[in-house]
C-alpha cells in the first residue's frame, strides 16, 4: 500500500502567485480531507469530500482557496492569489468506507506527509 | 464551530515516567481518536474509542472516552525517548464522520 501521496513536498512561491497542491488518496478510500497546520492554529480542517463530493467546506479560509476532487484517485487544493499568511503545512488524509466497528479496518484516517508551503 | 482543547500544551518528562494528557470539547463526539505526529510527517493513529466510558489500551498507551462524550484522556506509561512528538486528540461526528483535531500536546522526553 503506497499510502496517501502528496505533492509537492515543499513549495516556495511569491505573494500573488497561484499555488496548487495535489493529493492521491489510498486506493479504495472514499473520504478525503484537507487540513492546514500552523503553530498558532494547530490542525484546521479546510474541506472534506465523500465519494468525490464536497461535504463541508466551512473551514476554507476565503474565496482564494478552492478544492476539487475530479475522481476517486485525485484531489487538488488551489490558492489564488497566495498571501504570506497562507504559509503552513497542508495535509491530505483519506479514509475507507465504514464496514463495521473494528477500528483496525475502518474509521482510520491516513495522512500524507504534507506539503510545506512558504509564501514570500 | 466545534473546538477541542488539549492540555497540557507541552511537557518535559524524564524517561521512565508516566504521562497523562487530556482533551475537552464543547460538543459531543461519537468517536474519539488519538494521533501522534513526528517531525516532518503526518499524524499517525494510536488509539480509537467508540463508546462513552470505554477504556482501551495499545501497548504502553491507554485512552478513555469520557462518560459525557465531551472529553478523553491519553496515558503513556514508562515513557521512552521515541515517545517524543506532538499528540493530538480528534473527535469524529456527524453523518459523514467529520474529524476535528485538538490543539496538540508537545511531549519531550529527557533521557
GROMACS .gro file of C-alpha atoms in nm:
model
  231
    1UNK     CA    1   0.000   0.000   0.000
    2UNK     CA    2   0.158   0.327  -0.116
    3UNK     CA    3  -0.021   0.543   0.139
    4UNK     CA    4  -0.157   0.891   0.078
    5UNK     CA    5   0.070   1.072  -0.165
    6UNK     CA    6   0.104   1.448  -0.163
    7UNK     CA    7   0.297   1.672  -0.396
    8UNK     CA    8   0.497   1.880  -0.392
    9UNK     CA    9   0.670   1.814  -0.058
   10UNK     CA   10   0.786   2.174  -0.039
   11UNK     CA   11   0.666   2.481  -0.225
   12UNK     CA   12   0.815   2.828  -0.210
   13UNK     CA   13   0.635   3.097  -0.402
   14UNK     CA   14   0.591   3.471  -0.415
   15UNK     CA   15   0.287   3.656  -0.293
   16UNK     CA   16   0.022   3.678  -0.562
   17UNK     CA   17   0.118   3.358  -0.739
   18UNK     CA   18  -0.118   3.066  -0.783
   19UNK     CA   19  -0.037   2.754  -0.581
   20UNK     CA   20  -0.174   2.406  -0.649
   21UNK     CA   21  -0.132   2.124  -0.401
   22UNK     CA   22  -0.204   1.769  -0.506
   23UNK     CA   23  -0.319   1.457  -0.328
   24UNK     CA   24  -0.362   1.094  -0.427
   25UNK     CA   25  -0.565   0.907  -0.163
   26UNK     CA   26  -0.521   0.540  -0.083
   27UNK     CA   27  -0.695   0.321  -0.338
   28UNK     CA   28  -1.040   0.215  -0.218
   29UNK     CA   29  -1.078   0.505   0.026
   30UNK     CA   30  -1.389   0.714  -0.033
   31UNK     CA   31  -1.339   1.006   0.206
   32UNK     CA   32  -1.071   1.270   0.160
   33UNK     CA   33  -0.981   1.552   0.396
   34UNK     CA   34  -0.763   1.863   0.354
   35UNK     CA   35  -0.606   2.007   0.672
   36UNK     CA   36  -0.380   2.306   0.733
   37UNK     CA   37  -0.132   2.306   1.021
   38UNK     CA   38   0.024   2.615   1.178
   39UNK     CA   39   0.185   2.682   1.513
   40UNK     CA   40  -0.087   2.927   1.606
   41UNK     CA   41  -0.397   2.736   1.499
   42UNK     CA   42  -0.291   2.372   1.504
   43UNK     CA   43  -0.460   2.133   1.261
   44UNK     CA   44  -0.756   2.301   1.092
   45UNK     CA   45  -0.998   2.111   0.871
   46UNK     CA   46  -1.039   2.301   0.546
   47UNK     CA   47  -1.270   2.077   0.345
   48UNK     CA   48  -1.365   1.714   0.312
   49UNK     CA   49  -1.511   1.502   0.037
   50UNK     CA   50  -1.715   1.184   0.044
   51UNK     CA   51  -1.736   0.986  -0.281
   52UNK     CA   52  -1.578   1.284  -0.463
   53UNK     CA   53  -1.850   1.524  -0.343
   54UNK     CA   54  -1.756   1.816  -0.114
   55UNK     CA   55  -1.945   1.766   0.212
   56UNK     CA   56  -1.827   2.055   0.425
   57UNK     CA   57  -1.609   2.344   0.309
   58UNK     CA   58  -1.683   2.572   0.603
   59UNK     CA   59  -1.317   2.562   0.702
   60UNK     CA   60  -1.192   2.711   0.376
   61UNK     CA   61  -1.049   3.048   0.478
   62UNK     CA   62  -1.180   3.258   0.192
   63UNK     CA   63  -1.254   3.266  -0.177
   64UNK     CA   64  -0.887   3.249  -0.262
   65UNK     CA   65  -0.899   2.882  -0.163
   66UNK     CA   66  -1.066   2.618  -0.375
   67UNK     CA   67  -1.057   2.238  -0.377
   68UNK     CA   68  -1.163   1.981  -0.631
   69UNK     CA   69  -1.188   1.605  -0.649
   70UNK     CA   70  -1.249   1.516  -1.015
   71UNK     CA   71  -1.223   1.142  -0.945
   72UNK     CA   72  -1.166   0.895  -0.662
   73UNK     CA   73  -0.789   0.896  -0.702
   74UNK     CA   74  -0.703   1.267  -0.717
   75UNK     CA   75  -0.771   1.593  -0.540
   76UNK     CA   76  -0.627   1.943  -0.562
   77UNK     CA   77  -0.621   2.239  -0.327
   78UNK     CA   78  -0.561   2.569  -0.503
   79UNK     CA   79  -0.475   2.908  -0.360
   80UNK     CA   80  -0.506   3.204  -0.594
   81UNK     CA   81  -0.367   3.457  -0.526
   82UNK     CA   82  -0.142   3.333  -0.247
   83UNK     CA   83  -0.051   3.551   0.054
   84UNK     CA   84   0.224   3.520   0.317
   85UNK     CA   85  -0.034   3.425   0.584
   86UNK     CA   86  -0.111   3.113   0.381
   87UNK     CA   87   0.232   2.975   0.476
   88UNK     CA   88   0.170   2.646   0.658
   89UNK     CA   89   0.189   2.270   0.620
   90UNK     CA   90  -0.106   2.135   0.423
   91UNK     CA   91  -0.208   1.774   0.485
   92UNK     CA   92  -0.432   1.546   0.288
   93UNK     CA   93  -0.587   1.243   0.457
   94UNK     CA   94  -0.812   0.964   0.335
   95UNK     CA   95  -1.035   0.702   0.493
   96UNK     CA   96  -1.200   0.383   0.371
   97UNK     CA   97  -1.578   0.329   0.379
   98UNK     CA   98  -1.741   0.229   0.708
   99UNK     CA   99  -1.752  -0.151   0.726
  100UNK     CA  100  -1.832  -0.204   1.090
  101UNK     CA  101  -1.697  -0.126   1.434
  102UNK     CA  102  -1.344  -0.263   1.420
  103UNK     CA  103  -1.105   0.027   1.440
  104UNK     CA  104  -0.840  -0.182   1.271
  105UNK     CA  105  -1.028  -0.182   0.944
  106UNK     CA  106  -1.229   0.137   0.928
  107UNK     CA  107  -1.265   0.491   1.050
  108UNK     CA  108  -0.890   0.523   1.040
  109UNK     CA  109  -0.770   0.847   0.885
  110UNK     CA  110  -0.442   0.801   0.696
  111UNK     CA  111  -0.236   1.115   0.645
  112UNK     CA  112   0.008   1.206   0.372
  113UNK     CA  113   0.346   1.356   0.456
  114UNK     CA  114   0.221   1.707   0.388
  115UNK     CA  115   0.321   1.999   0.169
  116UNK     CA  116   0.526   2.271   0.337
  117UNK     CA  117   0.413   2.597   0.173
  118UNK     CA  118   0.608   2.918   0.210
  119UNK     CA  119   0.468   3.235   0.053
  120UNK     CA  120   0.723   3.517   0.046
  121UNK     CA  121  -1.789   2.551   1.539
  122UNK     CA  122  -1.653   2.254   1.726
  123UNK     CA  123  -1.347   2.319   1.940
  124UNK     CA  124  -1.120   2.070   2.110
  125UNK     CA  125  -0.888   2.193   2.384
  126UNK     CA  126  -0.592   1.983   2.485
  127UNK     CA  127  -0.383   2.013   2.797
  128UNK     CA  128  -0.108   2.049   2.871
  129UNK     CA  129   0.020   2.236   2.565
  130UNK     CA  130   0.368   2.095   2.620
  131UNK     CA  131   0.552   1.886   2.874
  132UNK     CA  132   0.904   1.776   2.958
  133UNK     CA  133   0.936   1.447   3.140
  134UNK     CA  134   1.211   1.212   3.249
  135UNK     CA  135   1.248   0.882   3.067
  136UNK     CA  136   1.056   0.614   3.254
  137UNK     CA  137   0.790   0.848   3.389
  138UNK     CA  138   0.421   0.814   3.312
  139UNK     CA  139   0.245   1.082   3.107
  140UNK     CA  140  -0.115   1.197   3.110
  141UNK     CA  141  -0.285   1.438   2.873
  142UNK     CA  142  -0.648   1.520   2.813
  143UNK     CA  143  -0.888   1.672   2.569
  144UNK     CA  144  -1.216   1.853   2.627
  145UNK     CA  145  -1.481   1.966   2.386
  146UNK     CA  146  -1.778   2.195   2.373
  147UNK     CA  147  -1.955   1.935   2.157
  148UNK     CA  148  -2.042   1.568   2.185
  149UNK     CA  149  -1.849   1.323   1.968
  150UNK     CA  150  -1.935   0.965   1.887
  151UNK     CA  151  -1.573   0.864   1.832
  152UNK     CA  152  -1.253   0.986   1.995
  153UNK     CA  153  -0.916   0.935   1.826
  154UNK     CA  154  -0.561   0.990   1.947
  155UNK     CA  155  -0.281   1.059   1.699
  156UNK     CA  156   0.094   1.113   1.723
  157UNK     CA  157   0.291   1.334   1.485
  158UNK     CA  158   0.665   1.303   1.435
  159UNK     CA  159   0.859   1.600   1.291
  160UNK     CA  160   0.811   1.637   0.916
  161UNK     CA  161   0.540   1.372   0.897
  162UNK     CA  162   0.164   1.347   0.905
  163UNK     CA  163  -0.020   1.231   1.219
  164UNK     CA  164  -0.049   0.857   1.277
  165UNK     CA  165  -0.342   0.698   1.460
  166UNK     CA  166  -0.263   0.546   1.802
  167UNK     CA  167  -0.599   0.458   1.955
  168UNK     CA  168  -0.967   0.490   1.862
  169UNK     CA  169  -1.258   0.492   2.111
  170UNK     CA  170  -1.621   0.430   2.018
  171UNK     CA  171  -1.828   0.415   2.337
  172UNK     CA  172  -1.876   0.652   2.629
  173UNK     CA  173  -1.680   0.515   2.924
  174UNK     CA  174  -1.466   0.289   2.703
  175UNK     CA  175  -1.110   0.228   2.820
  176UNK     CA  176  -0.871   0.098   2.555
  177UNK     CA  177  -0.503   0.006   2.564
  178UNK     CA  178  -0.241  -0.024   2.293
  179UNK     CA  179   0.088  -0.135   2.444
  180UNK     CA  180   0.202   0.136   2.687
  181UNK     CA  181  -0.082   0.363   2.578
  182UNK     CA  182  -0.422   0.378   2.749
  183UNK     CA  183  -0.706   0.605   2.648
  184UNK     CA  184  -1.057   0.661   2.778
  185UNK     CA  185  -1.374   0.800   2.624
  186UNK     CA  186  -1.540   1.026   2.880
  187UNK     CA  187  -1.889   0.949   3.008
  188UNK     CA  188  -2.022   1.284   2.891
  189UNK     CA  189  -1.877   1.215   2.542
  190UNK     CA  190  -1.714   1.559   2.560
  191UNK     CA  191  -1.372   1.453   2.685
  192UNK     CA  192  -1.099   1.194   2.659
  193UNK     CA  193  -0.760   1.128   2.811
  194UNK     CA  194  -0.444   0.950   2.700
  195UNK     CA  195  -0.186   0.795   2.932
  196UNK     CA  196   0.159   0.677   2.834
  197UNK     CA  197   0.334   0.455   3.085
  198UNK     CA  198   0.711   0.420   3.128
  199UNK     CA  199   0.797   0.682   2.864
  200UNK     CA  200   1.090   0.626   2.629
  201UNK     CA  201   1.280   0.872   2.405
  202UNK     CA  202   1.088   0.769   2.091
  203UNK     CA  203   0.764   0.888   2.254
  204UNK     CA  204   0.877   1.242   2.168
  205UNK     CA  205   0.634   1.417   1.934
  206UNK     CA  206   0.307   1.601   1.921
  207UNK     CA  207  -0.003   1.417   2.040
  208UNK     CA  208  -0.341   1.515   1.902
  209UNK     CA  209  -0.687   1.417   2.009
  210UNK     CA  210  -0.958   1.419   1.745
  211UNK     CA  211  -1.333   1.392   1.761
  212UNK     CA  212  -1.547   1.236   1.495
  213UNK     CA  213  -1.915   1.313   1.450
  214UNK     CA  214  -2.194   1.366   1.206
  215UNK     CA  215  -2.338   1.154   0.930
  216UNK     CA  216  -2.020   1.183   0.724
  217UNK     CA  217  -1.792   1.143   1.026
  218UNK     CA  218  -1.620   1.482   1.016
  219UNK     CA  219  -1.287   1.469   1.205
  220UNK     CA  220  -1.189   1.772   1.417
  221UNK     CA  221  -0.846   1.788   1.580
  222UNK     CA  222  -0.739   1.926   1.916
  223UNK     CA  223  -0.469   2.183   1.971
  224UNK     CA  224  -0.197   1.925   2.043
  225UNK     CA  225   0.035   1.835   2.331
  226UNK     CA  226   0.407   1.853   2.259
  227UNK     CA  227   0.594   1.586   2.454
  228UNK     CA  228   0.968   1.597   2.523
  229UNK     CA  229   1.137   1.302   2.697
  230UNK     CA  230   1.466   1.361   2.875
  231UNK     CA  231   1.688   1.051   2.864
   0.00000   0.00000   0.00000
